């Protein structure tokens, strides 16, 4: 009954809607009534598992569902074929809901609780974005129905945001001004626990450095060759020395994406993919020329040529305390996730693969207290939160102790434990949306904190410059 008590409290603060209409439509119960749709959509997108900017079917599923509910859908926004905005309503506050749907390459798994890769697939939802998209879809639909049932003025938007995993889809959407007239944005993410902290992330920038050399027979004519792989390895060596002379918050990591095919052929092409992260975007900007200089020096020293392409760049998330505290209190009212007997057996089997220090599976039923934290990951939600006050929540879609980007996360994202977590998130988003539509004092406080957080001289600037979306970065 706690969700009902929360809605009653929210409804009391709403003066523009009739009391009878308020009591007639319980949005928390309405979310539960949509569990079948949430589960079906999440499973369909999980099966497809499309990579960033290639999510034609996944995006299409969400668009079809939301359009059938009376939303107006604009697709191909910000020059991205799979990005879309769906909107319903008029007047009042404009509240957006983010929806992701891209998968990760190189990891596949069935919905079984033991390691079971699927040989016919090349990607998997190891970060649960299938759940993200489905839960946000449900939240937008229920908020639309609540606005309609109560006669509350306001607009609800679902932002279909592609390529979070290294593609920075939301950055291009932010840069295009698609959030400029939104008052607030609601966001969530799959997790192994339930929480709504004020969570700051790291800014980051990535690029693919491509070295070009001269091929030759490595044994018969080595003097004629200039190894592009030597260029990559020289760059990596110098960047690893740079690590010794950076600030504590700096994170640099890379992977060689191409280095040749045979040892007896001097490779004339090699590529390395770099990420640079820091809590301060200005530190990323300051460090980046040193990375570029290392690439240029490696090319000079190995007789090769180098070029590079910025792939993505994200600003840090900027949590608004008033919004996060309210979301945390809503989550406390909702409570945690409960498992059926079958789900407990499934979770126990996964738990055995997580190591002896994994928290008990019963922790899915807990809600973490409000806190101010720093994440060492990065997300393009950071750019959205630099443009509009944004509030986020995480729910236990995975067995406690599960890491994102793992086979355990893929498995749970394709079955009922993940679907329950998405339903939980949708409920939290809906109740937060009701609060924002209903509570002008909260809206005013949040906007004042947001303005103070950014500072009087703040001007949004992406870490991507003026490059176009890298629509083929996953091909």
Tab-separated table of C-alpha atoms in Angstrom:
chain	number	residue	atom	x	y	z
A	1	UNK	CA	0.000	0.000	0.000
A	2	UNK	CA	2.984	2.349	0.219
A	3	UNK	CA	2.851	3.427	-3.439
A	4	UNK	CA	-0.825	4.323	-2.982
A	5	UNK	CA	0.050	6.444	0.079
A	6	UNK	CA	2.719	8.231	-1.930
A	7	UNK	CA	0.367	9.028	-4.765
A	8	UNK	CA	-2.257	10.280	-2.357
A	9	UNK	CA	0.326	12.668	-0.942
A	10	UNK	CA	1.294	13.855	-4.408
A	11	UNK	CA	-2.314	14.268	-5.418
A	12	UNK	CA	-3.061	16.514	-2.426
A	13	UNK	CA	-0.560	19.027	-3.756
A	14	UNK	CA	-2.227	19.164	-7.167
A	15	UNK	CA	-4.788	21.937	-7.271
A	16	UNK	CA	-5.619	21.908	-10.967
A	17	UNK	CA	-7.109	18.397	-11.214
A	18	UNK	CA	-10.391	17.230	-9.710
A	19	UNK	CA	-10.033	15.070	-6.601
A	20	UNK	CA	-12.303	12.397	-8.074
A	21	UNK	CA	-10.073	12.052	-11.110
A	22	UNK	CA	-7.013	11.885	-8.893
A	23	UNK	CA	-8.320	8.985	-6.841
A	24	UNK	CA	-9.720	7.156	-9.860
A	25	UNK	CA	-6.366	6.570	-11.511
A	26	UNK	CA	-3.571	5.012	-9.491
A	27	UNK	CA	-0.401	5.268	-11.628
A	28	UNK	CA	1.530	2.787	-9.507
A	29	UNK	CA	-1.102	0.129	-10.085
A	30	UNK	CA	-1.241	1.145	-13.740
A	31	UNK	CA	2.474	0.344	-14.106
A	32	UNK	CA	1.922	-3.126	-12.641
A	33	UNK	CA	-0.931	-3.639	-15.106
A	34	UNK	CA	1.562	-3.071	-17.946
A	35	UNK	CA	4.027	-5.752	-16.782
A	36	UNK	CA	3.114	-8.026	-19.688
A	37	UNK	CA	3.950	-5.313	-22.223
A	38	UNK	CA	7.126	-4.309	-20.381
A	39	UNK	CA	8.287	-7.942	-20.328
A	40	UNK	CA	7.371	-8.589	-23.962
A	41	UNK	CA	9.140	-5.497	-25.273
A	42	UNK	CA	12.203	-6.133	-23.112
A	43	UNK	CA	12.445	-9.721	-24.302
A	44	UNK	CA	11.960	-8.797	-27.965
A	45	UNK	CA	14.772	-6.225	-27.838
A	46	UNK	CA	16.937	-8.689	-25.857
A	47	UNK	CA	16.525	-11.276	-28.604
A	48	UNK	CA	17.488	-8.808	-31.334
A	49	UNK	CA	20.518	-7.338	-29.491
A	50	UNK	CA	21.459	-4.635	-31.992
A	51	UNK	CA	24.604	-2.525	-31.710
A	52	UNK	CA	24.802	1.254	-31.444
A	53	UNK	CA	23.336	3.259	-34.349
A	54	UNK	CA	22.257	-0.037	-35.947
A	55	UNK	CA	19.187	-0.548	-33.713
A	56	UNK	CA	16.587	-0.283	-36.468
A	57	UNK	CA	14.339	-3.086	-35.191
A	58	UNK	CA	14.748	-2.216	-31.503
A	59	UNK	CA	13.956	1.446	-32.092
A	60	UNK	CA	11.071	0.430	-34.322
A	61	UNK	CA	9.517	-1.695	-31.578
A	62	UNK	CA	9.475	1.238	-29.161
A	63	UNK	CA	8.168	3.634	-31.802
A	64	UNK	CA	5.357	1.279	-32.779
A	65	UNK	CA	4.251	0.766	-29.165
A	66	UNK	CA	4.292	4.475	-28.256
A	67	UNK	CA	2.586	5.586	-31.472
A	68	UNK	CA	-0.247	3.152	-30.809
A	69	UNK	CA	-0.843	5.031	-27.529
A	70	UNK	CA	-1.517	8.292	-29.335
A	71	UNK	CA	1.939	9.866	-29.162
A	72	UNK	CA	3.258	11.868	-32.090
A	73	UNK	CA	6.574	10.338	-33.165
A	74	UNK	CA	9.403	12.180	-34.896
A	75	UNK	CA	12.120	9.836	-36.049
A	76	UNK	CA	15.636	10.317	-37.418
A	77	UNK	CA	16.276	13.285	-35.119
A	78	UNK	CA	19.757	14.829	-34.735
A	79	UNK	CA	20.825	13.129	-37.955
A	80	UNK	CA	20.548	9.667	-36.361
A	81	UNK	CA	18.196	7.206	-38.135
A	82	UNK	CA	17.377	5.235	-34.956
A	83	UNK	CA	16.845	8.260	-32.677
A	84	UNK	CA	13.310	9.507	-32.076
A	85	UNK	CA	11.115	11.736	-29.943
A	86	UNK	CA	7.548	10.747	-29.065
A	87	UNK	CA	5.303	13.381	-27.437
A	88	UNK	CA	1.793	13.706	-26.049
A	89	UNK	CA	-0.016	16.543	-24.293
A	90	UNK	CA	-0.077	20.327	-24.220
A	91	UNK	CA	0.733	23.164	-21.852
A	92	UNK	CA	2.198	22.703	-18.385
A	93	UNK	CA	5.669	21.319	-17.627
A	94	UNK	CA	7.482	19.342	-20.308
A	95	UNK	CA	8.940	16.143	-18.850
A	96	UNK	CA	11.103	13.786	-20.861
A	97	UNK	CA	11.903	10.118	-20.254
A	98	UNK	CA	15.114	8.647	-21.659
A	99	UNK	CA	14.983	5.252	-23.382
A	100	UNK	CA	18.084	3.315	-24.447
A	101	UNK	CA	18.171	0.118	-26.524
A	102	UNK	CA	21.692	-0.684	-27.801
A	103	UNK	CA	23.575	-3.904	-27.004
A	104	UNK	CA	27.275	-4.641	-26.471
A	105	UNK	CA	29.483	-6.487	-28.957
A	106	UNK	CA	31.461	-9.608	-28.151
A	107	UNK	CA	29.315	-11.013	-25.349
A	108	UNK	CA	26.402	-13.388	-25.763
A	109	UNK	CA	24.456	-15.515	-23.320
A	110	UNK	CA	21.163	-17.361	-23.087
A	111	UNK	CA	18.753	-16.711	-20.231
A	112	UNK	CA	20.177	-19.685	-18.319
A	113	UNK	CA	21.941	-19.158	-14.943
A	114	UNK	CA	25.139	-20.867	-16.101
A	115	UNK	CA	27.603	-19.708	-18.740
A	116	UNK	CA	25.884	-20.501	-22.030
A	117	UNK	CA	27.051	-18.356	-24.969
A	118	UNK	CA	24.866	-18.234	-28.062
A	119	UNK	CA	27.097	-19.001	-31.040
A	120	UNK	CA	24.708	-17.479	-33.571
A	121	UNK	CA	24.707	-14.052	-31.926
A	122	UNK	CA	27.463	-11.426	-31.949
A	123	UNK	CA	26.129	-9.112	-29.245
A	124	UNK	CA	24.191	-9.171	-25.999
A	125	UNK	CA	22.350	-6.841	-23.618
A	126	UNK	CA	25.059	-6.954	-20.971
A	127	UNK	CA	24.100	-3.481	-19.737
A	128	UNK	CA	20.367	-4.130	-19.755
A	129	UNK	CA	19.399	-1.461	-22.254
A	130	UNK	CA	16.567	-3.682	-23.455
A	131	UNK	CA	15.116	-3.239	-19.973
A	132	UNK	CA	15.900	0.472	-20.033
A	133	UNK	CA	13.900	0.987	-23.216
A	134	UNK	CA	10.960	-1.168	-22.118
A	135	UNK	CA	10.683	0.336	-18.626
A	136	UNK	CA	10.856	3.885	-19.954
A	137	UNK	CA	8.216	3.087	-22.578
A	138	UNK	CA	5.847	1.952	-19.841
A	139	UNK	CA	6.603	5.024	-17.725
A	140	UNK	CA	5.819	7.395	-20.591
A	141	UNK	CA	2.565	5.614	-21.421
A	142	UNK	CA	1.336	5.589	-17.821
A	143	UNK	CA	2.242	9.251	-17.305
A	144	UNK	CA	0.306	10.104	-20.467
A	145	UNK	CA	-2.720	8.235	-19.143
A	146	UNK	CA	-2.398	9.961	-15.757
A	147	UNK	CA	-2.282	13.407	-17.389
A	148	UNK	CA	-5.333	12.469	-19.437
A	149	UNK	CA	-7.291	10.995	-16.518
A	150	UNK	CA	-6.608	13.895	-14.170
A	151	UNK	CA	-6.839	16.719	-16.672
A	152	UNK	CA	-3.414	17.919	-15.630
A	153	UNK	CA	-1.758	20.259	-18.136
A	154	UNK	CA	1.625	19.042	-19.300
A	155	UNK	CA	3.564	17.268	-22.018
A	156	UNK	CA	5.268	13.899	-21.733
A	157	UNK	CA	8.073	12.887	-24.093
A	158	UNK	CA	9.877	9.642	-24.708
A	159	UNK	CA	13.375	10.218	-26.062
A	160	UNK	CA	14.643	7.213	-28.013
A	161	UNK	CA	18.388	7.520	-27.485
A	162	UNK	CA	20.685	5.203	-29.478
A	163	UNK	CA	24.309	4.148	-29.028
A	164	UNK	CA	24.972	4.887	-25.365
A	165	UNK	CA	27.758	2.299	-25.415
A	166	UNK	CA	30.582	4.352	-26.864
A	167	UNK	CA	28.502	6.192	-29.447
A	168	UNK	CA	27.289	9.182	-27.387
A	169	UNK	CA	23.872	9.283	-29.031
A	170	UNK	CA	22.472	11.643	-26.400
A	171	UNK	CA	25.335	14.085	-26.924
A	172	UNK	CA	24.309	14.637	-30.540
A	173	UNK	CA	20.685	14.992	-29.443
A	174	UNK	CA	21.693	17.508	-26.764
A	175	UNK	CA	23.929	19.382	-29.183
A	176	UNK	CA	20.991	19.587	-31.620
A	177	UNK	CA	18.918	21.353	-28.938
A	178	UNK	CA	16.362	18.576	-28.520
A	179	UNK	CA	16.268	19.036	-24.735
A	180	UNK	CA	16.268	22.846	-24.735
A	181	UNK	CA	12.527	23.237	-24.114
A	182	UNK	CA	12.213	20.345	-21.650
A	183	UNK	CA	11.720	21.269	-18.005
A	184	UNK	CA	12.919	17.978	-16.514
A	185	UNK	CA	14.201	14.612	-17.690
A	186	UNK	CA	13.667	11.244	-16.000
A	187	UNK	CA	16.369	8.602	-16.340
A	188	UNK	CA	17.078	5.149	-14.972
A	189	UNK	CA	19.540	2.324	-15.421
A	190	UNK	CA	19.594	-1.424	-14.722
A	191	UNK	CA	21.707	-2.463	-11.748
A	192	UNK	CA	22.210	-5.133	-9.097
A	193	UNK	CA	20.700	-2.935	-6.368
A	194	UNK	CA	18.020	-0.310	-5.776
A	195	UNK	CA	19.260	3.247	-5.258
A	196	UNK	CA	18.828	6.890	-6.248
A	197	UNK	CA	22.001	8.684	-5.109
A	198	UNK	CA	23.355	11.985	-6.319
A	199	UNK	CA	25.804	10.216	-8.614
A	200	UNK	CA	28.477	12.120	-10.505
A	201	UNK	CA	30.249	10.341	-13.364
A	202	UNK	CA	33.480	10.979	-15.255
A	203	UNK	CA	33.785	13.006	-18.426
A	204	UNK	CA	35.381	11.094	-21.268
A	205	UNK	CA	36.558	11.280	-24.857
A	206	UNK	CA	37.474	8.438	-27.179
A	207	UNK	CA	39.157	8.118	-30.553
A	208	UNK	CA	40.387	5.491	-32.979
A	209	UNK	CA	44.032	6.069	-33.958
A	210	UNK	CA	44.796	4.562	-37.358
A	211	UNK	CA	48.385	3.921	-38.394
A	212	UNK	CA	49.419	3.347	-41.998
A	213	UNK	CA	52.709	1.715	-42.922
A	214	UNK	CA	54.255	-0.300	-45.750
A	215	UNK	CA	53.749	-4.042	-46.092
A	216	UNK	CA	56.518	-6.456	-47.038
A	217	UNK	CA	57.676	-10.009	-46.369
A	218	UNK	CA	58.824	-9.955	-42.768
A	219	UNK	CA	61.690	-12.400	-43.463
A	220	UNK	CA	62.729	-11.857	-47.097
A	221	UNK	CA	62.524	-8.048	-47.176
A	222	UNK	CA	62.085	-6.606	-43.681
A	223	UNK	CA	63.996	-3.471	-44.649
A	224	UNK	CA	61.236	-2.552	-47.091
A	225	UNK	CA	58.493	-2.701	-44.476
A	226	UNK	CA	57.229	-0.091	-42.045
A	227	UNK	CA	54.960	-1.723	-39.504
A	228	UNK	CA	51.734	0.035	-38.646
A	229	UNK	CA	51.558	-2.232	-35.616
A	230	UNK	CA	54.894	-0.818	-34.446
A	231	UNK	CA	53.237	2.591	-34.583
A	232	UNK	CA	50.379	1.381	-32.384
A	233	UNK	CA	52.740	-0.275	-29.922
A	234	UNK	CA	54.958	2.808	-29.798
A	235	UNK	CA	51.943	4.981	-29.038
A	236	UNK	CA	50.745	2.595	-26.343
A	237	UNK	CA	54.177	2.604	-24.687
A	238	UNK	CA	54.308	6.404	-24.566
A	239	UNK	CA	50.729	6.770	-23.324
A	240	UNK	CA	51.451	4.266	-20.573
A	241	UNK	CA	54.320	6.523	-19.491
A	242	UNK	CA	51.963	9.512	-19.540
A	243	UNK	CA	49.873	7.740	-16.881
A	244	UNK	CA	52.663	8.389	-14.374
A	245	UNK	CA	52.159	12.118	-14.795
A	246	UNK	CA	48.412	12.615	-14.611
A	247	UNK	CA	46.081	13.495	-11.753
A	248	UNK	CA	44.530	10.821	-9.557
A	249	UNK	CA	41.103	10.923	-11.218
A	250	UNK	CA	42.489	10.213	-14.684
A	251	UNK	CA	41.574	6.963	-16.392
A	252	UNK	CA	43.141	5.912	-19.722
A	253	UNK	CA	42.409	2.603	-21.435
A	254	UNK	CA	42.716	1.154	-24.901
A	255	UNK	CA	42.277	-1.895	-27.080
A	256	UNK	CA	44.085	-2.788	-30.309
A	257	UNK	CA	41.237	-3.291	-32.763
A	258	UNK	CA	43.409	-4.297	-35.704
A	259	UNK	CA	47.065	-5.330	-35.766
A	260	UNK	CA	47.640	-7.503	-38.802
A	261	UNK	CA	46.722	-11.014	-39.850
A	262	UNK	CA	49.970	-12.995	-40.182
A	263	UNK	CA	53.366	-12.663	-38.437
A	264	UNK	CA	55.292	-13.012	-41.694
A	265	UNK	CA	53.531	-10.020	-43.261
A	266	UNK	CA	54.538	-6.550	-42.078
A	267	UNK	CA	51.101	-4.967	-41.404
A	268	UNK	CA	50.448	-1.814	-43.379
A	269	UNK	CA	47.431	-0.920	-41.227
A	270	UNK	CA	46.781	-1.048	-37.482
A	271	UNK	CA	44.266	0.648	-35.238
A	272	UNK	CA	44.008	1.330	-31.518
A	273	UNK	CA	40.863	2.599	-29.751
A	274	UNK	CA	41.476	4.923	-26.754
A	275	UNK	CA	39.328	6.241	-23.900
A	276	UNK	CA	40.395	9.125	-21.637
A	277	UNK	CA	38.332	9.959	-18.550
A	278	UNK	CA	38.361	12.516	-15.728
A	279	UNK	CA	35.779	14.037	-13.394
A	280	UNK	CA	36.462	17.491	-14.885
A	281	UNK	CA	35.835	17.827	-18.638
A	282	UNK	CA	38.480	20.556	-18.820
A	283	UNK	CA	41.059	17.999	-17.617
A	284	UNK	CA	40.063	15.696	-20.462
A	285	UNK	CA	40.512	18.559	-22.900
A	286	UNK	CA	43.917	19.400	-21.411
A	287	UNK	CA	45.161	15.793	-21.490
A	288	UNK	CA	43.975	15.024	-25.003
A	289	UNK	CA	46.759	16.896	-26.892
A	290	UNK	CA	49.303	14.757	-25.035
A	291	UNK	CA	47.603	11.610	-26.356
A	292	UNK	CA	47.648	13.026	-29.869
A	293	UNK	CA	51.342	13.983	-29.485
A	294	UNK	CA	52.147	10.403	-28.453
A	295	UNK	CA	50.468	9.155	-31.636
A	296	UNK	CA	52.383	11.611	-33.786
A	297	UNK	CA	55.681	10.747	-32.082
A	298	UNK	CA	55.066	7.026	-32.561
A	299	UNK	CA	54.397	7.567	-36.237
A	300	UNK	CA	57.577	9.598	-36.663
A	301	UNK	CA	59.674	7.016	-34.834
A	302	UNK	CA	58.361	4.059	-36.820
A	303	UNK	CA	58.217	5.646	-40.255
A	304	UNK	CA	54.462	5.367	-40.438
A	305	UNK	CA	51.591	7.827	-40.756
A	306	UNK	CA	48.742	8.302	-38.319
A	307	UNK	CA	45.283	9.818	-38.376
A	308	UNK	CA	42.565	9.701	-35.768
A	309	UNK	CA	38.823	10.050	-35.467
A	310	UNK	CA	37.019	11.242	-32.350
A	311	UNK	CA	34.350	8.619	-31.693
A	312	UNK	CA	32.555	9.880	-28.619
A	313	UNK	CA	32.792	12.270	-25.709
A	314	UNK	CA	30.607	12.739	-22.650
A	315	UNK	CA	30.300	15.410	-20.006
A	316	UNK	CA	29.977	14.272	-16.372
A	317	UNK	CA	26.538	13.774	-14.873
A	318	UNK	CA	25.305	16.721	-12.806
A	319	UNK	CA	22.828	15.443	-10.190
A	320	UNK	CA	20.339	17.919	-8.698
A	321	UNK	CA	20.073	17.143	-4.952
A	322	UNK	CA	16.416	18.171	-4.590
A	323	UNK	CA	15.404	15.795	-7.358
A	324	UNK	CA	17.602	12.923	-6.209
A	325	UNK	CA	16.381	13.170	-2.611
A	326	UNK	CA	12.788	13.052	-3.796
A	327	UNK	CA	13.501	10.089	-6.067
A	328	UNK	CA	15.266	8.317	-3.216
A	329	UNK	CA	12.252	8.819	-0.937
A	330	UNK	CA	9.942	7.500	-3.663
A	331	UNK	CA	12.103	4.407	-4.042
A	332	UNK	CA	12.066	3.879	-0.285
A	333	UNK	CA	8.272	3.996	-0.381
A	334	UNK	CA	8.110	1.475	-3.237
A	335	UNK	CA	10.594	-0.873	-1.582
A	336	UNK	CA	12.827	-3.502	-3.150
A	337	UNK	CA	12.387	-6.459	-5.481
A	338	UNK	CA	10.937	-9.783	-4.326
A	339	UNK	CA	11.666	-13.086	-6.108
A	340	UNK	CA	9.358	-16.020	-6.670
A	341	UNK	CA	10.592	-19.480	-5.635
A	342	UNK	CA	11.693	-20.213	-9.205
A	343	UNK	CA	13.484	-16.880	-9.415
A	344	UNK	CA	15.263	-17.553	-6.134
A	345	UNK	CA	16.539	-20.869	-7.484
A	346	UNK	CA	17.689	-19.177	-10.686
A	347	UNK	CA	19.349	-16.348	-8.752
A	348	UNK	CA	21.098	-18.795	-6.440
A	349	UNK	CA	22.638	-20.579	-9.424
A	350	UNK	CA	23.937	-17.248	-10.770
A	351	UNK	CA	25.102	-16.240	-7.310
A	352	UNK	CA	27.436	-19.215	-7.192
A	353	UNK	CA	29.310	-17.777	-10.194
A	354	UNK	CA	29.839	-14.362	-8.595
A	355	UNK	CA	32.457	-15.270	-6.005
A	356	UNK	CA	32.393	-15.617	-2.255
A	357	UNK	CA	32.205	-11.853	-1.631
A	358	UNK	CA	28.976	-11.338	-3.566
A	359	UNK	CA	26.144	-9.892	-1.464
A	360	UNK	CA	23.222	-12.193	-0.618
A	361	UNK	CA	20.426	-12.429	-3.160
A	362	UNK	CA	18.032	-11.107	-0.510
A	363	UNK	CA	19.653	-7.693	-1.012
A	364	UNK	CA	17.446	-7.281	-4.079
A	365	UNK	CA	14.708	-6.541	-1.556
A	366	UNK	CA	16.622	-3.624	-0.023
A	367	UNK	CA	16.811	0.036	-1.011
A	368	UNK	CA	20.084	1.868	-0.486
A	369	UNK	CA	19.897	5.086	1.577
A	370	UNK	CA	20.380	8.404	-0.160
A	371	UNK	CA	24.024	9.310	-0.674
A	372	UNK	CA	26.331	11.543	-2.698
A	373	UNK	CA	28.661	9.355	-4.768
A	374	UNK	CA	31.113	9.398	-7.660
A	375	UNK	CA	31.060	6.806	-10.415
A	376	UNK	CA	34.212	6.054	-12.383
A	377	UNK	CA	32.190	5.199	-15.457
A	378	UNK	CA	30.911	7.623	-18.084
A	379	UNK	CA	27.565	8.103	-19.778
A	380	UNK	CA	26.038	10.395	-22.369
A	381	UNK	CA	23.311	11.144	-19.811
A	382	UNK	CA	25.916	13.600	-18.525
A	383	UNK	CA	25.297	15.896	-21.483
A	384	UNK	CA	21.536	15.729	-20.989
A	385	UNK	CA	22.024	16.640	-17.332
A	386	UNK	CA	24.145	19.608	-18.439
A	387	UNK	CA	21.239	20.942	-20.493
A	388	UNK	CA	18.173	20.201	-18.337
A	389	UNK	CA	17.583	19.150	-14.696
A	390	UNK	CA	17.767	15.346	-14.762
A	391	UNK	CA	16.863	12.802	-12.094
A	392	UNK	CA	18.016	9.184	-12.130
A	393	UNK	CA	17.251	5.913	-10.385
A	394	UNK	CA	18.695	2.386	-10.449
A	395	UNK	CA	16.790	-0.793	-9.743
A	396	UNK	CA	17.823	-4.405	-9.142
A	397	UNK	CA	17.347	-5.933	-12.559
A	398	UNK	CA	20.255	-8.337	-11.951
A	399	UNK	CA	21.184	-10.719	-9.142
A	400	UNK	CA	22.992	-8.784	-6.361
A	401	UNK	CA	26.725	-8.812	-6.997
A	402	UNK	CA	26.347	-8.919	-10.791
A	403	UNK	CA	28.591	-6.578	-12.724
A	404	UNK	CA	27.376	-4.712	-15.783
A	405	UNK	CA	28.893	-5.957	-19.058
A	406	UNK	CA	28.921	-9.549	-17.809
A	407	UNK	CA	27.219	-12.742	-18.994
A	408	UNK	CA	25.250	-12.785	-15.741
A	409	UNK	CA	23.800	-9.380	-16.651
A	410	UNK	CA	22.841	-10.597	-20.125
A	411	UNK	CA	21.076	-13.631	-18.666
A	412	UNK	CA	19.049	-11.706	-16.088
A	413	UNK	CA	18.156	-9.010	-18.632
A	414	UNK	CA	16.357	-11.647	-20.689
A	415	UNK	CA	14.159	-13.156	-17.991
A	416	UNK	CA	11.643	-12.308	-15.284
A	417	UNK	CA	14.130	-10.923	-12.720
A	418	UNK	CA	15.165	-8.272	-15.232
A	419	UNK	CA	11.578	-7.611	-16.249
A	420	UNK	CA	10.566	-7.081	-12.603
A	421	UNK	CA	13.398	-4.593	-12.184
A	422	UNK	CA	12.279	-2.676	-15.272
A	423	UNK	CA	8.728	-2.592	-13.905
A	424	UNK	CA	10.095	-1.262	-10.613
A	425	UNK	CA	11.995	1.460	-12.437
A	426	UNK	CA	8.926	2.434	-14.439
A	427	UNK	CA	6.983	2.814	-11.206
A	428	UNK	CA	9.665	5.078	-9.709
A	429	UNK	CA	9.794	7.202	-12.871
A	430	UNK	CA	6.013	7.540	-12.975
A	431	UNK	CA	5.723	8.571	-9.336
A	432	UNK	CA	8.537	11.079	-9.814
A	433	UNK	CA	6.788	12.439	-12.885
A	434	UNK	CA	3.522	12.820	-10.961
A	435	UNK	CA	5.409	14.678	-8.233
A	436	UNK	CA	6.987	17.067	-10.728
A	437	UNK	CA	3.705	17.750	-12.521
A	438	UNK	CA	1.978	18.239	-9.160
A	439	UNK	CA	4.498	20.126	-7.054
A	440	UNK	CA	5.465	23.632	-8.226
A	441	UNK	CA	7.652	24.146	-5.149
A	442	UNK	CA	9.797	21.137	-6.044
A	443	UNK	CA	10.087	22.343	-9.631
A	444	UNK	CA	11.232	25.777	-8.495
A	445	UNK	CA	13.743	24.389	-6.003
A	446	UNK	CA	15.194	21.969	-8.526
A	447	UNK	CA	15.609	24.642	-11.201
A	448	UNK	CA	17.285	26.986	-8.705
A	449	UNK	CA	19.727	24.233	-7.661
A	450	UNK	CA	20.423	23.400	-11.280
A	451	UNK	CA	21.277	27.019	-12.098
A	452	UNK	CA	23.546	27.246	-9.055
A	453	UNK	CA	25.197	23.922	-9.927
A	454	UNK	CA	26.188	25.069	-13.404
A	455	UNK	CA	27.271	28.550	-12.342
A	456	UNK	CA	26.385	31.921	-13.836
A	457	UNK	CA	28.865	31.714	-16.713
A	458	UNK	CA	28.216	28.164	-17.812
A	459	UNK	CA	27.841	27.471	-21.520
A	460	UNK	CA	27.199	23.951	-22.703
A	461	UNK	CA	30.007	22.531	-24.829
A	462	UNK	CA	30.216	18.944	-25.977
A	463	UNK	CA	33.467	17.009	-25.990
A	464	UNK	CA	32.736	15.938	-29.558
A	465	UNK	CA	33.280	19.243	-31.292
A	466	UNK	CA	31.340	19.521	-34.548
A	467	UNK	CA	31.746	15.952	-35.801
A	468	UNK	CA	28.734	14.103	-37.178
A	469	UNK	CA	27.347	10.981	-35.457
A	470	UNK	CA	29.623	7.984	-36.204
A	471	UNK	CA	26.824	5.863	-37.586
A	472	UNK	CA	29.182	3.088	-38.683
A	473	UNK	CA	31.376	2.873	-35.565
A	474	UNK	CA	30.057	-0.612	-34.720
A	475	UNK	CA	30.223	-2.038	-38.259
